[in-house]
XYZ file of C-alpha atoms in Angstrom:
304
model
C -32.403 17.108 -4.042
C -31.561 15.304 -7.403
C -29.462 18.361 -8.584
C -27.497 18.250 -5.274
C -26.662 14.605 -5.787
C -25.802 15.118 -9.363
C -23.362 17.924 -8.565
C -21.736 15.739 -5.765
C -21.584 12.802 -8.325
C -19.502 14.985 -10.769
C -17.539 16.528 -8.049
C -16.170 13.083 -6.978
C -14.686 12.754 -10.427
C -12.668 15.995 -10.134
C -10.048 14.908 -7.377
C -9.887 11.578 -9.196
C -8.936 13.215 -12.327
C -6.354 15.529 -10.580
C -4.758 12.508 -8.820
C -4.485 10.758 -12.271
C -2.861 13.806 -13.752
C -0.178 13.983 -10.939
C 0.430 10.128 -11.153
C 0.933 10.471 -14.903
C 3.398 13.303 -14.196
C 5.410 10.928 -11.859
C 5.658 8.485 -14.727
C 6.559 11.294 -17.213
C 9.238 12.383 -14.759
C 10.717 8.867 -14.785
C 10.389 8.588 -18.591
C 12.085 11.931 -19.395
C 14.890 11.458 -17.081
C 17.001 9.996 -19.804
C 16.373 12.948 -22.246
C 16.810 16.055 -20.040
C 18.566 17.000 -16.851
C 16.555 17.602 -13.626
C 17.444 21.297 -13.461
C 16.380 21.818 -17.110
C 12.913 20.146 -16.898
C 12.213 21.737 -13.566
C 13.060 25.124 -14.909
C 11.119 24.716 -18.144
C 8.118 23.328 -16.247
C 7.715 26.431 -14.113
C 8.517 28.725 -17.112
C 5.727 27.161 -19.151
C 3.254 27.573 -16.233
C 4.498 31.164 -15.695
C 3.992 32.184 -19.326
C 0.443 30.667 -19.456
C -0.639 32.376 -16.271
C 1.048 35.823 -16.943
C -1.627 37.238 -19.168
C -4.435 36.377 -16.729
C -2.745 36.865 -13.302
C -0.151 39.552 -13.685
C -2.758 42.415 -13.876
C -4.227 41.005 -10.649
C -0.838 40.806 -9.017
C -0.291 44.501 -9.959
C -3.678 45.533 -8.520
C -2.886 43.630 -5.193
C 0.860 44.518 -5.154
C 0.699 45.938 -1.553
C -0.891 42.685 -0.323
C 1.655 40.497 -2.107
C 4.588 42.722 -0.952
C 3.531 42.014 2.735
C 3.804 38.344 2.244
C 6.747 38.314 -0.329
C 9.187 36.518 2.203
C 6.641 33.855 3.065
C 5.887 33.308 -0.682
C 9.559 32.995 -1.334
C 9.934 30.248 1.444
C 7.001 28.331 0.063
C 8.286 28.431 -3.396
C 11.755 27.114 -2.250
C 10.275 24.118 -0.352
C 7.258 23.192 -2.613
C 8.596 23.950 -6.095
C 12.349 23.842 -6.067
C 13.459 21.370 -3.332
C 10.548 18.963 -3.682
C 10.180 18.947 -7.383
C 13.878 19.236 -8.109
C 14.776 16.412 -5.892
C 11.927 14.327 -7.474
C 13.327 14.930 -10.910
C 16.739 13.806 -9.518
C 15.364 10.688 -7.908
C 13.831 9.629 -11.234
C 17.288 8.949 -12.519
C 17.845 6.264 -9.825
C 14.517 4.621 -8.963
C 11.154 3.590 -10.685
C 7.989 5.645 -11.066
C 6.272 2.972 -9.069
C 8.439 3.494 -5.996
C 8.116 7.333 -6.489
C 4.433 7.029 -6.370
C 4.480 4.968 -3.290
C 6.868 7.265 -1.441
C 4.897 10.198 -2.457
C 1.894 8.778 -0.539
C 4.144 9.298 2.585
C 3.503 13.059 2.667
C 0.612 13.028 5.208
C 2.757 10.975 7.798
C 5.682 13.362 7.430
C 3.401 16.311 7.718
C 2.101 15.154 11.095
C 5.642 15.066 12.614
C 6.786 18.330 10.919
C 3.582 19.901 12.406
C 4.533 18.552 15.906
C 7.819 20.617 15.719
C 6.572 23.727 13.961
C 2.929 23.991 14.944
C 3.286 22.176 18.434
C 0.470 19.773 17.319
C 1.050 16.807 19.421
C 0.133 13.621 17.501
C -2.243 11.212 19.148
C -1.542 7.501 19.644
C -3.116 6.696 16.252
C -0.928 9.043 14.436
C 2.229 7.612 16.174
C 1.259 3.882 15.498
C 0.063 4.663 12.019
C 3.279 6.466 11.214
C 5.521 3.583 12.390
C 3.463 1.132 10.372
C 3.873 3.394 7.253
C 7.583 3.924 7.919
C 8.281 0.183 8.240
C 6.276 -0.276 4.893
C 8.407 2.386 3.259
C 11.608 0.748 4.370
C 10.256 -2.642 3.134
C 9.686 -1.072 -0.400
C 13.058 0.639 -0.470
C 14.871 -2.646 0.454
C 12.853 -4.542 -2.118
C 11.464 -6.845 0.505
C 14.717 -7.614 2.198
C 15.407 -5.215 5.175
C 18.824 -6.651 5.593
C 19.804 -5.312 2.172
C 18.906 -1.907 3.207
C 21.561 -2.009 5.970
C 24.173 -3.493 3.568
C 23.779 -1.466 0.458
C 21.832 1.620 1.658
C 18.919 0.852 -0.629
C 18.184 2.757 -3.784
C 19.691 6.185 -3.909
C 16.599 7.334 -5.824
C 14.188 6.096 -3.111
C 16.344 7.976 -0.474
C 16.380 11.226 -2.622
C 12.573 10.897 -3.037
C 12.123 10.500 0.803
C 14.018 13.764 1.218
C 11.928 15.426 -1.488
C 8.676 14.393 0.304
C 10.093 15.536 3.613
C 10.587 19.023 2.208
C 7.004 18.983 0.804
C 5.727 18.298 4.271
C 7.332 21.496 5.437
C 5.701 23.295 2.466
C 2.286 22.053 3.686
C 2.965 22.932 7.315
C 4.133 26.517 6.450
C 0.990 27.022 4.414
C -1.156 25.897 7.394
C 0.942 28.013 9.882
C 0.829 31.314 7.860
C -2.755 30.946 6.440
C -1.932 33.534 3.823
C -4.998 35.757 2.832
C -4.021 35.902 -0.782
C -6.031 34.697 -3.809
C -4.786 31.095 -4.547
C -3.754 31.696 -8.248
C -1.925 34.983 -7.165
C -0.002 32.967 -4.610
C 0.681 30.310 -7.132
C 1.890 32.740 -9.717
C 4.303 34.600 -7.299
C 5.730 31.247 -6.049
C 6.368 30.279 -9.590
C 8.196 33.488 -10.195
C 10.456 32.825 -7.301
C 11.033 29.187 -8.490
C 12.233 30.608 -11.813
C 14.696 32.863 -10.043
C 15.980 30.164 -7.662
C 16.800 28.041 -10.747
C 19.181 30.667 -12.287
C 22.344 29.861 -10.211
C 21.883 26.113 -11.040
C 21.407 26.861 -14.798
C 24.577 28.967 -14.726
C 26.491 26.187 -13.002
C 25.075 23.105 -14.744
C 23.841 24.489 -17.909
C 20.327 24.207 -19.559
C 19.363 21.446 -22.063
C 17.461 22.496 -25.089
C 13.945 21.348 -25.836
C 13.616 18.783 -28.511
C 11.123 16.295 -29.938
C 12.105 13.692 -27.233
C 11.650 15.880 -24.157
C 9.225 18.668 -25.469
C 5.968 16.846 -24.927
C 6.917 15.963 -21.333
C 8.064 19.479 -20.606
C 4.770 20.996 -21.768
C 2.732 18.300 -20.038
C 4.518 19.094 -16.699
C 4.063 22.900 -17.142
C 0.416 22.752 -17.985
C -1.480 19.681 -16.568
C 0.148 18.949 -13.123
C 1.161 22.539 -12.560
C -2.192 24.325 -13.433
C -5.039 22.071 -14.526
C -4.832 19.499 -11.668
C -4.660 22.165 -8.774
C -7.650 23.893 -10.268
C -9.632 20.618 -10.386
C -8.537 19.942 -6.823
C -9.660 23.378 -5.581
C -13.044 22.954 -7.155
C -13.403 19.527 -5.539
C -12.480 20.887 -2.147
C -15.339 23.610 -2.465
C -17.796 21.003 -3.638
C -17.091 18.084 -1.270
C -14.834 19.385 1.382
C -11.064 19.012 2.078
C -11.387 15.811 4.092
C -13.300 13.843 1.601
C -11.230 15.234 -1.180
C -7.958 14.339 0.510
C -8.868 10.642 0.686
C -8.433 10.471 -3.127
C -4.686 11.138 -2.825
C -4.309 7.594 -1.587
C -5.010 6.530 -5.167
C -1.781 8.044 -6.451
C 0.511 4.887 -5.759
C -2.142 2.754 -7.516
C -2.617 5.047 -10.500
C 1.276 5.565 -10.797
C 1.853 1.777 -10.686
C -0.784 1.060 -13.384
C 0.526 3.754 -15.758
C 4.206 2.823 -15.142
C 3.383 -0.842 -15.897
C 1.572 0.009 -19.236
C 4.030 2.695 -20.274
C 7.424 1.829 -18.841
C 6.882 -1.883 -18.387
C 7.682 -1.700 -14.666
C 6.623 -4.651 -12.668
C 4.459 -4.649 -9.584
C 6.017 -7.081 -7.117
C 5.056 -8.668 -3.905
C 7.129 -6.214 -1.990
C 5.197 -3.329 -3.590
C 2.053 -5.034 -2.411
C 3.026 -5.768 0.944
C 4.832 -2.454 1.519
C 2.211 -0.415 -0.059
C -0.605 -1.923 1.986
C 1.437 -1.097 5.203
C 1.872 2.432 3.997
C -1.830 2.809 3.141
C -2.954 1.227 6.385
C -0.559 3.557 8.432
C -1.807 6.523 6.537
C -5.485 5.736 7.238
C -4.735 5.043 10.883
C -2.629 8.129 11.283
C -5.451 10.434 10.147
C -8.000 8.793 12.670
C -9.382 11.552 14.901
C -6.764 14.038 13.404
C -8.702 15.244 10.477
C -8.978 18.665 12.027
C -5.177 18.863 12.725
C -3.749 17.549 9.395
C -4.559 18.632 5.919
C -3.169 17.298 2.599
C -1.786 20.041 0.419
C -1.834 20.045 -3.422
C 1.436 18.412 -4.723
C 3.484 20.102 -7.385
């Protein structure tokens, strides 16, 4: 009995560490925005992850090539939504908004997922999901308008916040498609093939926009993004799901805005304001309410 308790105690640290890594990546994304283009860091990130995985996963892909071939189209769609549109737009948003705002908006994924599921999976949200989503949406608008909703109508808010909202919306599609298809492919093989597609998708943008070189200013951020949030954090998350279950694990995702705000404050000197507090509390309250009695129908997906 003591051994079981000990395992669960350590298991609770795993999702917390994964969320910390993803939160740090949001801050890294904001920091490196001044030193490398969104297309370049997005491409390099997945290239690093691809090169690290290749010696271990490519032989497995070859052995299961018939299985991979059957699901190639679905993996291509997942890659487009989760790795290119979501992450590419997030890197673009970093040029126009703060890491703190990005972390808060990123917490909106489960609410968007509920409504995307309604249209694609025909999962009708209950009253808690609807009310919670409305509360979260109002909180999001409050943060984007910096505490003055009238400003949002007059100036359109921050472009970066709007871009991040679109990015999160695409990630909701990624999660819903994962749930809809339930691909019977080993997770690391699925991840590897999706990364391969992501690299291919980047090629037209590289030809059009060019590719920045890696230097001392952006190099550490590129390698961090390619290894920690792309490989290590998902592995920690998967182990946590196995040890303590998907529902208990998903709760830790709500720590992302808090971790991001703390890191951004210490590293980038960003300030946490009253509108972050008020809007963030509304978003968190809405997320918790939206998941009430819907834990079977909704599931948080690993962010990229």
